[in-house]
């Protein structure tokens, strides 16, 4: 059944006229066929657009170039020279990878991706991308990670890399090697943006373009001279991160953003859409999202054929040929193409009768044609009010020879014999540059380098000068230095809250407000929140600092009269991202690398639901670290028992563990407002005075408490990760030490009282703000000792701090036990962690802390048990305490198979029991 669309629901004021139009169409289909009818319909739609009739845009157009030949601009380059340069780069890229794999088995590398995209890059390099000379910020180019060999090969021709460096492709350990993919962490003067984890580059590029506009609209920096370019694989478009934010780009009218999708129709294993057409699919998606779409499918030799296509048969063939078939044509002979593509239809066959088989085989795809690409790039840069995507059709492994080009295995081919290289030399016309004997069997293939007086070198440097320097290049310069906030911003936190109750989340919100208010530092603060501000009480900031809205606020908010109304503004400061932790993370990266990208240090504070941070967007955090991002991540509503009612999928007891895996993340678990303030102040110092590329992660909790003032001299200990918070009470004869983090201080403090009152134990309390930091320090000491056998061994800081403690050490946390366990090896006394392993569940805080065995009675029993093991007290004392607190010692017998899931099996057993009662 065909359901007639919306038209039938509207009144028809002239049914006769409607009928006539419909019948005319029927007539065309009948007499001239569907292709003609399609042509007429397309023409009518185009005319309707010209007349601004307001018909909705169609999401898909025929399988031809978007820009017709007569609208192509003049190509301003020297095409011959550019082809020569492209050939040299292609050669060097291949030789580099081949040599790397000849000398180091298993080192890897890719030939086919760059072979398909060399022209896409060269047009950008030669005509569009602006570098960073003369104090300019330049363009931001996100390269496809696997195309890195080509980017190195070009930098070599430019004289920016040496042959020795090329010889050290993927050999980084000795220094001076080249990274496999774009890694600013390892090549900080070359790469700007890590891209190789598929999907992250495209996502980051959108938020980079958005952040450029943000800087501009807030008048922090003039970014109108920067354009963001992103190169994307067609297979990469299957990653949710790739396409997940494209509507934002259209909504915010990011006309400073251009994507080039390298549609070589293949991914790693095989075709991207063998049974379909990836270009058509992507066109519909992007057009639907509001992007300007430019298809570059056919090289110029096809223009003439399309001109002769009076019956629309060629167009029809183009439209109906599947990608799987196009891939086949890329590897087949001219005769095969003649028979199968042109052959079945007499009119088509006639159309190419004048072309030889060789000419047929070499009818190029648009993505290898400079003129077509130039026209598309130029149109993209002139587009106003929308981002542009260029869908360029290419061949994977282009001209790398019959064993590589278009083959399903092409992606992973990294070796070529000298025989294959000889063939490549033919295909690239490199007879003069590469002497035949250099490729004799067993010979080491040579790189091509340019003499400085060669026309190619002059052309490249001239283009480079005209475009303000080479790309990519990463430079850190202080175009607009940042000034740290005045101390007053922190004073309030250090003073404590008296009897007033507050959570560390509220305290942080006040701190953030103070920082934003600082006259010098304030404008550099970038608060980033993915639709969770109200949860954290941060809606208070909306009115004062406003929410960034690219186009302003065109409506009166429902709460306009209220104190905390939802105020959006073009110069708003808060990035209210909506429900996208990935997008928020991309903003965090753009802001946290602005010190390098724009020479304008910015201080991002990304506040999120802690469960949906590291666990959700770890790969982006890894990329942020690679990109040398500086900034603060705040995991609010942290803890597996402090966030009480939300249950399994919300209660975070492991983000600190995940954070411990990221080398440049400083992970802190503060208990009090003054600790939060001291850590933030220290972080700012490290990032913006010491110039360290670090990310600070702080957990924030929603449990209200009276905030104590900062003890004198505590600051160093807070930063180091451990300091004595309360000394042992006078009186008791036995000794113990309790380490607490975050809200576990409640349990520790109560336990201290209980132990003194009932068990003659005097316990010291220590605040452990960062186990990660203590562990890393201890590891470095351990290594030093290992390698300095003749020297007096050094003592890890954690051991030194705890050296004077007496009795067992019990560490209690609202995170998994493995978090404090990070330092157990260096504890000078027996060490027992208490934490929240297993899934969270909904209940009150007290019930949860009892369940996870992190409440005060459990701390008491753990201390007593440890003392008993040391022979300090009798086991009966422990047994008495267990009975007194009503623990069930038999829940979770370690001899059962499921011991490690104790917390969950118990609950299942309980459930079964209660069900049994019905
Ligand atoms: C997140 C992620 N998953 C998997 C990979 C491994 N991988 C590298 S390249 C590739 C295929 C890329 O295909 P496409 O995007 O079409 O790029 P092309 O090389 O064809 O231009 C895959 C799966 C990766 N780099 N990142
Ligand atoms: Mg591909």
PDB file of C-alpha atoms in Angstrom, residues 80-209:
ATOM      1  CA  UNK A  80      51.858  19.605 -13.776  1.00  0.00           C
ATOM      2  CA  UNK A  81      54.157  20.601 -10.921  1.00  0.00           C
ATOM      3  CA  UNK A  82      51.605  19.625  -8.324  1.00  0.00           C
ATOM      4  CA  UNK A  83      51.317  16.177  -9.850  1.00  0.00           C
ATOM      5  CA  UNK A  84      55.071  15.788  -9.746  1.00  0.00           C
ATOM      6  CA  UNK A  85      55.141  16.802  -6.103  1.00  0.00           C
ATOM      7  CA  UNK A  86      52.303  14.408  -5.361  1.00  0.00           C
ATOM      8  CA  UNK A  87      54.236  11.602  -7.044  1.00  0.00           C
ATOM      9  CA  UNK A  88      57.330  12.302  -4.934  1.00  0.00           C
ATOM     10  CA  UNK A  89      55.318  12.368  -1.739  1.00  0.00           C
ATOM     11  CA  UNK A  90      53.489   9.191  -2.688  1.00  0.00           C
ATOM     12  CA  UNK A  91      56.796   7.519  -3.444  1.00  0.00           C
ATOM     13  CA  UNK A  92      58.474   8.598  -0.225  1.00  0.00           C
ATOM     14  CA  UNK A  93      55.484   7.569   1.877  1.00  0.00           C
ATOM     15  CA  UNK A  94      55.535   4.102   0.348  1.00  0.00           C
ATOM     16  CA  UNK A  95      59.302   3.724   0.672  1.00  0.00           C
ATOM     17  CA  UNK A  96      59.191   4.844   4.295  1.00  0.00           C
ATOM     18  CA  UNK A  97      56.627   2.221   5.262  1.00  0.00           C
ATOM     19  CA  UNK A  98      58.262  -0.497   3.196  1.00  0.00           C
ATOM     20  CA  UNK A  99      61.693   0.201   4.687  1.00  0.00           C
ATOM     21  CA  UNK A 100      60.318   0.306   8.228  1.00  0.00           C
ATOM     22  CA  UNK A 101      58.848  -3.156   7.755  1.00  0.00           C
ATOM     23  CA  UNK A 102      61.933  -4.496   6.100  1.00  0.00           C
ATOM     24  CA  UNK A 103      64.144  -3.538   9.012  1.00  0.00           C
ATOM     25  CA  UNK A 104      61.797  -4.233  11.893  1.00  0.00           C
ATOM     26  CA  UNK A 105      59.427  -7.132  11.525  1.00  0.00           C
ATOM     27  CA  UNK A 106      55.922  -6.366  12.767  1.00  0.00           C
ATOM     28  CA  UNK A 107      56.424  -2.612  12.989  1.00  0.00           C
ATOM     29  CA  UNK A 108      53.417  -1.999  10.736  1.00  0.00           C
ATOM     30  CA  UNK A 109      52.214   1.028   8.826  1.00  0.00           C
ATOM     31  CA  UNK A 110      49.779   1.776   6.035  1.00  0.00           C
ATOM     32  CA  UNK A 111      50.186   2.385   2.340  1.00  0.00           C
ATOM     33  CA  UNK A 112      46.684   2.300   0.938  1.00  0.00           C
ATOM     34  CA  UNK A 113      44.879   5.031   2.865  1.00  0.00           C
ATOM     35  CA  UNK A 114      47.244   7.808   1.856  1.00  0.00           C
ATOM     36  CA  UNK A 115      47.494   6.461  -1.693  1.00  0.00           C
ATOM     37  CA  UNK A 116      43.766   7.088  -1.964  1.00  0.00           C
ATOM     38  CA  UNK A 117      43.796  10.496  -0.321  1.00  0.00           C
ATOM     39  CA  UNK A 118      47.037  12.113  -1.524  1.00  0.00           C
ATOM     40  CA  UNK A 119      45.153  14.486  -3.826  1.00  0.00           C
ATOM     41  CA  UNK A 120      42.673  15.393  -1.109  1.00  0.00           C
ATOM     42  CA  UNK A 121      45.567  16.529   1.038  1.00  0.00           C
ATOM     43  CA  UNK A 122      47.676  18.109  -1.678  1.00  0.00           C
ATOM     44  CA  UNK A 123      44.936  20.497  -2.761  1.00  0.00           C
ATOM     45  CA  UNK A 124      44.606  21.594   0.849  1.00  0.00           C
ATOM     46  CA  UNK A 125      48.339  21.961   1.332  1.00  0.00           C
ATOM     47  CA  UNK A 126      48.898  23.851  -1.908  1.00  0.00           C
ATOM     48  CA  UNK A 127      45.892  26.137  -1.900  1.00  0.00           C
ATOM     49  CA  UNK A 128      44.008  26.388   1.345  1.00  0.00           C
ATOM     50  CA  UNK A 129      45.604  25.630   4.672  1.00  0.00           C
ATOM     51  CA  UNK A 130      47.047  28.522   6.551  1.00  0.00           C
ATOM     52  CA  UNK A 131      49.998  27.940   8.860  1.00  0.00           C
ATOM     53  CA  UNK A 132      51.044  29.729  11.998  1.00  0.00           C
ATOM     54  CA  UNK A 133      53.690  32.173  10.817  1.00  0.00           C
ATOM     55  CA  UNK A 134      53.452  35.888  11.544  1.00  0.00           C
ATOM     56  CA  UNK A 135      51.640  35.267  14.806  1.00  0.00           C
ATOM     57  CA  UNK A 136      48.590  33.839  13.067  1.00  0.00           C
ATOM     58  CA  UNK A 137      46.600  31.023  14.603  1.00  0.00           C
ATOM     59  CA  UNK A 138      46.184  29.389  11.207  1.00  0.00           C
ATOM     60  CA  UNK A 139      43.834  26.582  10.258  1.00  0.00           C
ATOM     61  CA  UNK A 140      43.238  23.468  12.292  1.00  0.00           C
ATOM     62  CA  UNK A 141      43.570  20.335  10.209  1.00  0.00           C
ATOM     63  CA  UNK A 142      42.527  16.926  11.508  1.00  0.00           C
ATOM     64  CA  UNK A 143      44.283  14.291   9.407  1.00  0.00           C
ATOM     65  CA  UNK A 144      43.079  10.748   9.005  1.00  0.00           C
ATOM     66  CA  UNK A 145      45.393   8.870  11.368  1.00  0.00           C
ATOM     67  CA  UNK A 146      46.335   6.181   8.881  1.00  0.00           C
ATOM     68  CA  UNK A 147      47.362   8.772   6.319  1.00  0.00           C
ATOM     69  CA  UNK A 148      50.254   9.859   8.567  1.00  0.00           C
ATOM     70  CA  UNK A 149      52.966   8.406   6.260  1.00  0.00           C
ATOM     71  CA  UNK A 150      51.964  10.863   3.540  1.00  0.00           C
ATOM     72  CA  UNK A 151      52.070  13.790   5.916  1.00  0.00           C
ATOM     73  CA  UNK A 152      55.585  12.860   6.999  1.00  0.00           C
ATOM     74  CA  UNK A 153      56.615  12.359   3.395  1.00  0.00           C
ATOM     75  CA  UNK A 154      55.527  15.894   2.562  1.00  0.00           C
ATOM     76  CA  UNK A 155      57.269  17.394   5.589  1.00  0.00           C
ATOM     77  CA  UNK A 156      60.417  15.606   4.379  1.00  0.00           C
ATOM     78  CA  UNK A 157      60.168  17.215   0.947  1.00  0.00           C
ATOM     79  CA  UNK A 158      59.686  20.574   2.637  1.00  0.00           C
ATOM     80  CA  UNK A 159      62.897  19.956   4.575  1.00  0.00           C
ATOM     81  CA  UNK A 160      61.085  19.762   7.908  1.00  0.00           C
ATOM     82  CA  UNK A 161      61.975  16.124   8.544  1.00  0.00           C
ATOM     83  CA  UNK A 162      65.205  14.307   7.723  1.00  0.00           C
ATOM     84  CA  UNK A 163      65.738  10.993   5.962  1.00  0.00           C
ATOM     85  CA  UNK A 164      66.961   9.656   9.272  1.00  0.00           C
ATOM     86  CA  UNK A 165      63.657  10.540  10.858  1.00  0.00           C
ATOM     87  CA  UNK A 166      61.769   8.794   8.048  1.00  0.00           C
ATOM     88  CA  UNK A 167      63.983   5.792   8.663  1.00  0.00           C
ATOM     89  CA  UNK A 168      62.728   5.873  12.231  1.00  0.00           C
ATOM     90  CA  UNK A 169      59.065   5.712  11.340  1.00  0.00           C
ATOM     91  CA  UNK A 170      57.418   3.858  14.229  1.00  0.00           C
ATOM     92  CA  UNK A 171      60.705   3.674  16.137  1.00  0.00           C
ATOM     93  CA  UNK A 172      60.170   6.162  18.924  1.00  0.00           C
ATOM     94  CA  UNK A 173      61.960   4.733  21.888  1.00  0.00           C
ATOM     95  CA  UNK A 174      65.435   5.972  21.036  1.00  0.00           C
ATOM     96  CA  UNK A 175      64.131   9.504  20.414  1.00  0.00           C
ATOM     97  CA  UNK A 176      63.770  11.300  17.101  1.00  0.00           C
ATOM     98  CA  UNK A 177      61.433   8.694  15.629  1.00  0.00           C
ATOM     99  CA  UNK A 178      58.119   9.331  13.953  1.00  0.00           C
ATOM    100  CA  UNK A 179      54.863   8.321  15.627  1.00  0.00           C
ATOM    101  CA  UNK A 180      52.702   5.738  13.906  1.00  0.00           C
ATOM    102  CA  UNK A 181      49.789   8.173  13.948  1.00  0.00           C
ATOM    103  CA  UNK A 182      49.171  11.783  14.970  1.00  0.00           C
ATOM    104  CA  UNK A 183      50.286  11.935  18.611  1.00  0.00           C
ATOM    105  CA  UNK A 184      50.960  15.424  19.945  1.00  0.00           C
ATOM    106  CA  UNK A 185      52.115  13.826  23.193  1.00  0.00           C
ATOM    107  CA  UNK A 186      55.032  12.202  21.401  1.00  0.00           C
ATOM    108  CA  UNK A 187      55.621  14.726  18.584  1.00  0.00           C
ATOM    109  CA  UNK A 188      54.613  17.965  20.300  1.00  0.00           C
ATOM    110  CA  UNK A 189      56.052  20.238  17.659  1.00  0.00           C
ATOM    111  CA  UNK A 190      54.413  18.504  14.756  1.00  0.00           C
ATOM    112  CA  UNK A 191      51.000  17.018  15.418  1.00  0.00           C
ATOM    113  CA  UNK A 192      48.189  19.069  16.890  1.00  0.00           C
ATOM    114  CA  UNK A 193      45.233  16.688  16.984  1.00  0.00           C
ATOM    115  CA  UNK A 194      45.156  12.980  17.794  1.00  0.00           C
ATOM    116  CA  UNK A 195      42.784  11.318  15.365  1.00  0.00           C
ATOM    117  CA  UNK A 196      43.508   7.680  14.932  1.00  0.00           C
ATOM    118  CA  UNK A 197      40.909   6.300  17.262  1.00  0.00           C
ATOM    119  CA  UNK A 198      38.141   6.314  14.679  1.00  0.00           C
ATOM    120  CA  UNK A 199      35.396   8.835  15.290  1.00  0.00           C
ATOM    121  CA  UNK A 200      37.219  11.043  17.755  1.00  0.00           C
ATOM    122  CA  UNK A 201      38.826  13.310  15.170  1.00  0.00           C
ATOM    123  CA  UNK A 202      35.513  14.116  13.462  1.00  0.00           C
ATOM    124  CA  UNK A 203      33.779  14.746  16.784  1.00  0.00           C
ATOM    125  CA  UNK A 204      36.628  16.886  18.066  1.00  0.00           C
ATOM    126  CA  UNK A 205      36.733  18.884  14.851  1.00  0.00           C
ATOM    127  CA  UNK A 206      33.110  19.947  15.269  1.00  0.00           C
ATOM    128  CA  UNK A 207      33.697  21.138  18.794  1.00  0.00           C
ATOM    129  CA  UNK A 208      36.956  22.784  17.736  1.00  0.00           C
ATOM    130  CA  UNK A 209      35.063  24.840  15.155  1.00  0.00           C
TER     131      UNK A 209
END
